[in-house]
Amino acid sequence: MANAGTLKVCVAGAGAIGCTVAARLAMAGASVNVLARGAALKAITANGITLSDIEGEHRVPVRASSQAGEFGVQDIIFVCTKAQSLARILLDLQPIIGPDTVVVPMVNGVPWWYFHGVGGRFDGRTVQALDSSGELAKMAPLEHVVGCVVFITSEVIAPGVVKSSTPHLLIFGEPNNTYSARLEQIKTVFEASGIEARVTDQIRDPLWAKMIANLTSNPLSVVARATLQDIYTDTGLKRIAIKILHEGLTVAAAYGARIQYDPHTFMELAAGMGAVRTSMLQDYDKGITLELAAIGDAFMELADLMDIAMPVTRDIVSMARFLGQQREMEVVNA
């Protein structure tokens, strides 16, 4: 891989996370190409990305196109999209994935590569809720993939305009639980970006923490139209969130995950995020298909493999799915 100053970096997806990462990397001097479409592409082409975060407001010019091939082969590709859009975007990215290209999915929920690279009785298994045909694994083979756990909360205010009110943190790790030179290279890319980057040889541990955070907050936020602060402080919603939390922790323990925080601390930290609207609630409001396959269905699939029941989670996910489908129809028929 090239040195940090000459790396060719693509951010695939111009939503809240994609714009935040692209803007911050460009501000640090990286050569950033953004794969975007529609209104986002028009806005970014004309005005760059506008990012408002805890350090102020930034307007950052970046190169953007709807045709990935225009960028040439890239050193690192950060895939910032919804799980249900992965097949389409990975197909679009094929022309710019070279022999040494690193593909970093920045996607909520269980990753499609979860069972790849660590051995054991499930090694190489396909997560059916995400990649039943195995096409994701074919388009982004394991040797190209670096895992990433995203702790960035941001919201699209308008195409190419993003707001974030919390610190930015990314954790990177190899799916086969090793340290590698490319992990350090990725970390170096972020050093001057204002995004804290950490590397680990146990990527599934922070991944489980994030998966559980998504599970306790996203579907419930849709059912209750609630912010994170509401979910983790309101007496009734907090009681439901705790039940989902314990169901999630039981599954994590069955897979040998080491969660850094005890349940009480987990709830306190989540409440401290403030009146943040989850990405799923944002999608619900827009009438976009909810990311329930990765955040809910895949999690419950992992639970089923261990014969663990998740009754509260299952009910909340079912309600969120119904409401999301109703909202999609409202938007289509408006």
Tab-separated table of N, CA and C in Angstrom, residues 1-9 25 28 30-31 74-78 100-104 106 146-147 170-174 178-193 195-200:
chain	number	residue	atom	x	y	z
A	1	MET	N	0.845	-1.192	0.000
A	1	MET	CA	0.000	0.000	0.000
A	1	MET	C	0.883	1.245	0.000
A	2	ALA	N	0.430	2.294	-0.662
A	2	ALA	CA	1.200	3.529	-0.741
A	2	ALA	C	1.312	4.191	0.623
A	3	ASN	N	2.214	5.193	0.717
A	3	ASN	CA	2.293	5.908	1.991
A	3	ASN	C	1.075	6.792	2.153
A	4	ALA	N	0.835	7.224	3.399
A	4	ALA	CA	-0.424	7.892	3.739
A	4	ALA	C	-0.687	9.126	2.886
A	5	GLY	N	0.373	9.835	2.508
A	5	GLY	CA	0.184	11.074	1.760
A	5	GLY	C	-0.218	10.868	0.317
A	6	THR	N	0.007	9.689	-0.223
A	6	THR	CA	-0.301	9.445	-1.634
A	6	THR	C	-1.377	8.399	-1.851
A	7	LEU	N	-2.018	7.959	-0.794
A	7	LEU	CA	-3.063	6.952	-0.912
A	7	LEU	C	-4.248	7.478	-1.721
A	8	LYS	N	-4.812	6.604	-2.536
A	8	LYS	CA	-6.043	6.914	-3.239
A	8	LYS	C	-7.186	6.320	-2.428
A	9	VAL	N	-8.066	7.199	-1.976
A	9	VAL	CA	-9.126	6.789	-1.060
A	9	VAL	C	-10.485	7.085	-1.681
A	25	LEU	N	-11.443	13.345	6.126
A	25	LEU	CA	-10.219	12.880	5.469
A	25	LEU	C	-9.682	13.936	4.507
A	28	ALA	N	-7.862	16.613	6.166
A	28	ALA	CA	-6.538	16.188	6.626
A	28	ALA	C	-5.546	16.047	5.469
A	30	ALA	N	-6.031	14.150	2.580
A	30	ALA	CA	-6.114	12.928	1.787
A	30	ALA	C	-6.767	13.219	0.436
A	31	SER	N	-6.391	12.432	-0.562
A	31	SER	CA	-7.018	12.521	-1.880
A	31	SER	C	-8.264	11.645	-1.866
A	74	GLN	N	-8.249	2.026	-6.467
A	74	GLN	CA	-8.056	2.722	-5.198
A	74	GLN	C	-7.255	1.869	-4.213
A	75	ASP	N	-6.589	2.557	-3.271
A	75	ASP	CA	-5.873	1.849	-2.211
A	75	ASP	C	-6.820	1.399	-1.100
A	76	ILE	N	-7.735	2.305	-0.716
A	76	ILE	CA	-8.710	1.998	0.337
A	76	ILE	C	-10.082	2.461	-0.130
A	77	ILE	N	-11.073	1.618	0.080
A	77	ILE	CA	-12.457	1.994	-0.193
A	77	ILE	C	-13.258	1.852	1.087
A	78	PHE	N	-13.825	2.955	1.551
A	78	PHE	CA	-14.716	2.928	2.707
A	78	PHE	C	-16.148	2.842	2.173
A	100	ASP	N	-4.481	-5.206	-4.404
A	100	ASP	CA	-4.108	-4.814	-3.042
A	100	ASP	C	-5.097	-3.838	-2.409
A	101	THR	N	-6.224	-3.617	-3.054
A	101	THR	CA	-7.212	-2.680	-2.516
A	101	THR	C	-7.809	-3.213	-1.221
A	102	VAL	N	-7.911	-2.342	-0.222
A	102	VAL	CA	-8.552	-2.690	1.043
A	102	VAL	C	-9.984	-2.161	1.024
A	103	VAL	N	-10.929	-3.028	1.315
A	103	VAL	CA	-12.341	-2.660	1.355
A	103	VAL	C	-12.789	-2.639	2.812
A	104	VAL	N	-13.276	-1.480	3.261
A	104	VAL	CA	-13.665	-1.298	4.662
A	104	VAL	C	-15.162	-0.995	4.735
A	106	MET	N	-18.393	0.162	6.323
A	106	MET	CA	-18.818	0.937	7.497
A	106	MET	C	-20.341	0.838	7.569
A	146	VAL	N	-11.257	-5.301	5.619
A	146	VAL	CA	-10.892	-4.934	6.986
A	146	VAL	C	-12.173	-4.542	7.708
A	147	GLY	N	-12.391	-5.120	8.880
A	147	GLY	CA	-13.586	-4.807	9.649
A	147	GLY	C	-13.509	-3.424	10.259
A	170	LEU	N	-13.580	5.448	15.187
A	170	LEU	CA	-13.619	4.270	14.330
A	170	LEU	C	-12.651	3.236	14.882
A	171	ILE	N	-13.059	1.976	14.908
A	171	ILE	CA	-12.194	0.884	15.347
A	171	ILE	C	-12.039	-0.090	14.183
A	172	PHE	N	-10.792	-0.400	13.837
A	172	PHE	CA	-10.501	-1.258	12.691
A	172	PHE	C	-9.851	-2.556	13.160
A	173	GLY	N	-10.142	-3.634	12.441
A	173	GLY	CA	-9.534	-4.917	12.783
A	173	GLY	C	-9.655	-5.915	11.646
A	174	GLU	N	-8.699	-6.828	11.575
A	174	GLU	CA	-8.739	-7.882	10.574
A	174	GLU	C	-9.779	-8.938	10.977
A	178	THR	N	-5.862	-10.755	13.501
A	178	THR	CA	-4.419	-10.542	13.503
A	178	THR	C	-4.141	-9.049	13.407
A	179	TYR	N	-2.930	-8.676	13.793
A	179	TYR	CA	-2.464	-7.323	13.509
A	179	TYR	C	-1.856	-7.338	12.124
A	180	SER	N	-1.957	-6.229	11.399
A	180	SER	CA	-1.386	-6.171	10.064
A	180	SER	C	-0.884	-4.773	9.764
A	181	ALA	N	0.016	-4.694	8.789
A	181	ALA	CA	0.554	-3.397	8.381
A	181	ALA	C	-0.554	-2.501	7.832
A	182	ARG	N	-1.533	-3.099	7.169
A	182	ARG	CA	-2.575	-2.253	6.590
A	182	ARG	C	-3.486	-1.649	7.654
A	183	LEU	N	-3.616	-2.303	8.805
A	183	LEU	CA	-4.357	-1.684	9.898
A	183	LEU	C	-3.664	-0.410	10.363
A	184	GLU	N	-2.366	-0.483	10.532
A	184	GLU	CA	-1.614	0.704	10.953
A	184	GLU	C	-1.669	1.778	9.882
A	185	GLN	N	-1.667	1.373	8.612
A	185	GLN	CA	-1.760	2.322	7.512
A	185	GLN	C	-3.090	3.074	7.561
A	186	ILE	N	-4.169	2.346	7.773
A	186	ILE	CA	-5.485	2.979	7.868
A	186	ILE	C	-5.537	3.928	9.061
A	187	LYS	N	-4.995	3.494	10.176
A	187	LYS	CA	-4.963	4.360	11.352
A	187	LYS	C	-4.217	5.646	11.056
A	188	THR	N	-3.085	5.540	10.344
A	188	THR	CA	-2.287	6.716	10.000
A	188	THR	C	-3.085	7.689	9.134
A	189	VAL	N	-3.896	7.153	8.226
A	189	VAL	CA	-4.705	8.003	7.357
A	189	VAL	C	-5.587	8.944	8.167
A	190	PHE	N	-6.049	8.481	9.315
A	190	PHE	CA	-6.993	9.267	10.118
A	190	PHE	C	-6.317	10.158	11.162
A	191	GLU	N	-4.999	10.089	11.281
A	191	GLU	CA	-4.320	10.770	12.382
A	191	GLU	C	-4.633	12.258	12.472
A	192	ALA	N	-4.686	12.942	11.343
A	192	ALA	CA	-4.905	14.391	11.363
A	192	ALA	C	-6.332	14.768	10.993
A	193	SER	N	-7.232	13.780	11.008
A	193	SER	CA	-8.564	14.009	10.449
A	193	SER	C	-9.591	14.527	11.449
A	195	ILE	N	-10.946	12.418	13.427
A	195	ILE	CA	-11.651	11.175	13.749
A	195	ILE	C	-10.662	10.268	14.462
A	196	GLU	N	-10.980	9.862	15.685
A	196	GLU	CA	-10.092	8.954	16.400
A	196	GLU	C	-10.172	7.566	15.766
A	197	ALA	N	-9.015	7.000	15.458
A	197	ALA	CA	-8.957	5.666	14.871
A	197	ALA	C	-8.165	4.745	15.775
A	198	ARG	N	-8.726	3.591	16.083
A	198	ARG	CA	-8.046	2.577	16.887
A	198	ARG	C	-7.967	1.279	16.096
A	199	VAL	N	-6.995	0.453	16.430
A	199	VAL	CA	-6.902	-0.867	15.803
A	199	VAL	C	-6.916	-1.923	16.899
A	200	THR	N	-7.402	-3.097	16.544
A	200	THR	CA	-7.521	-4.188	17.504
A	200	THR	C	-7.311	-5.521	16.799
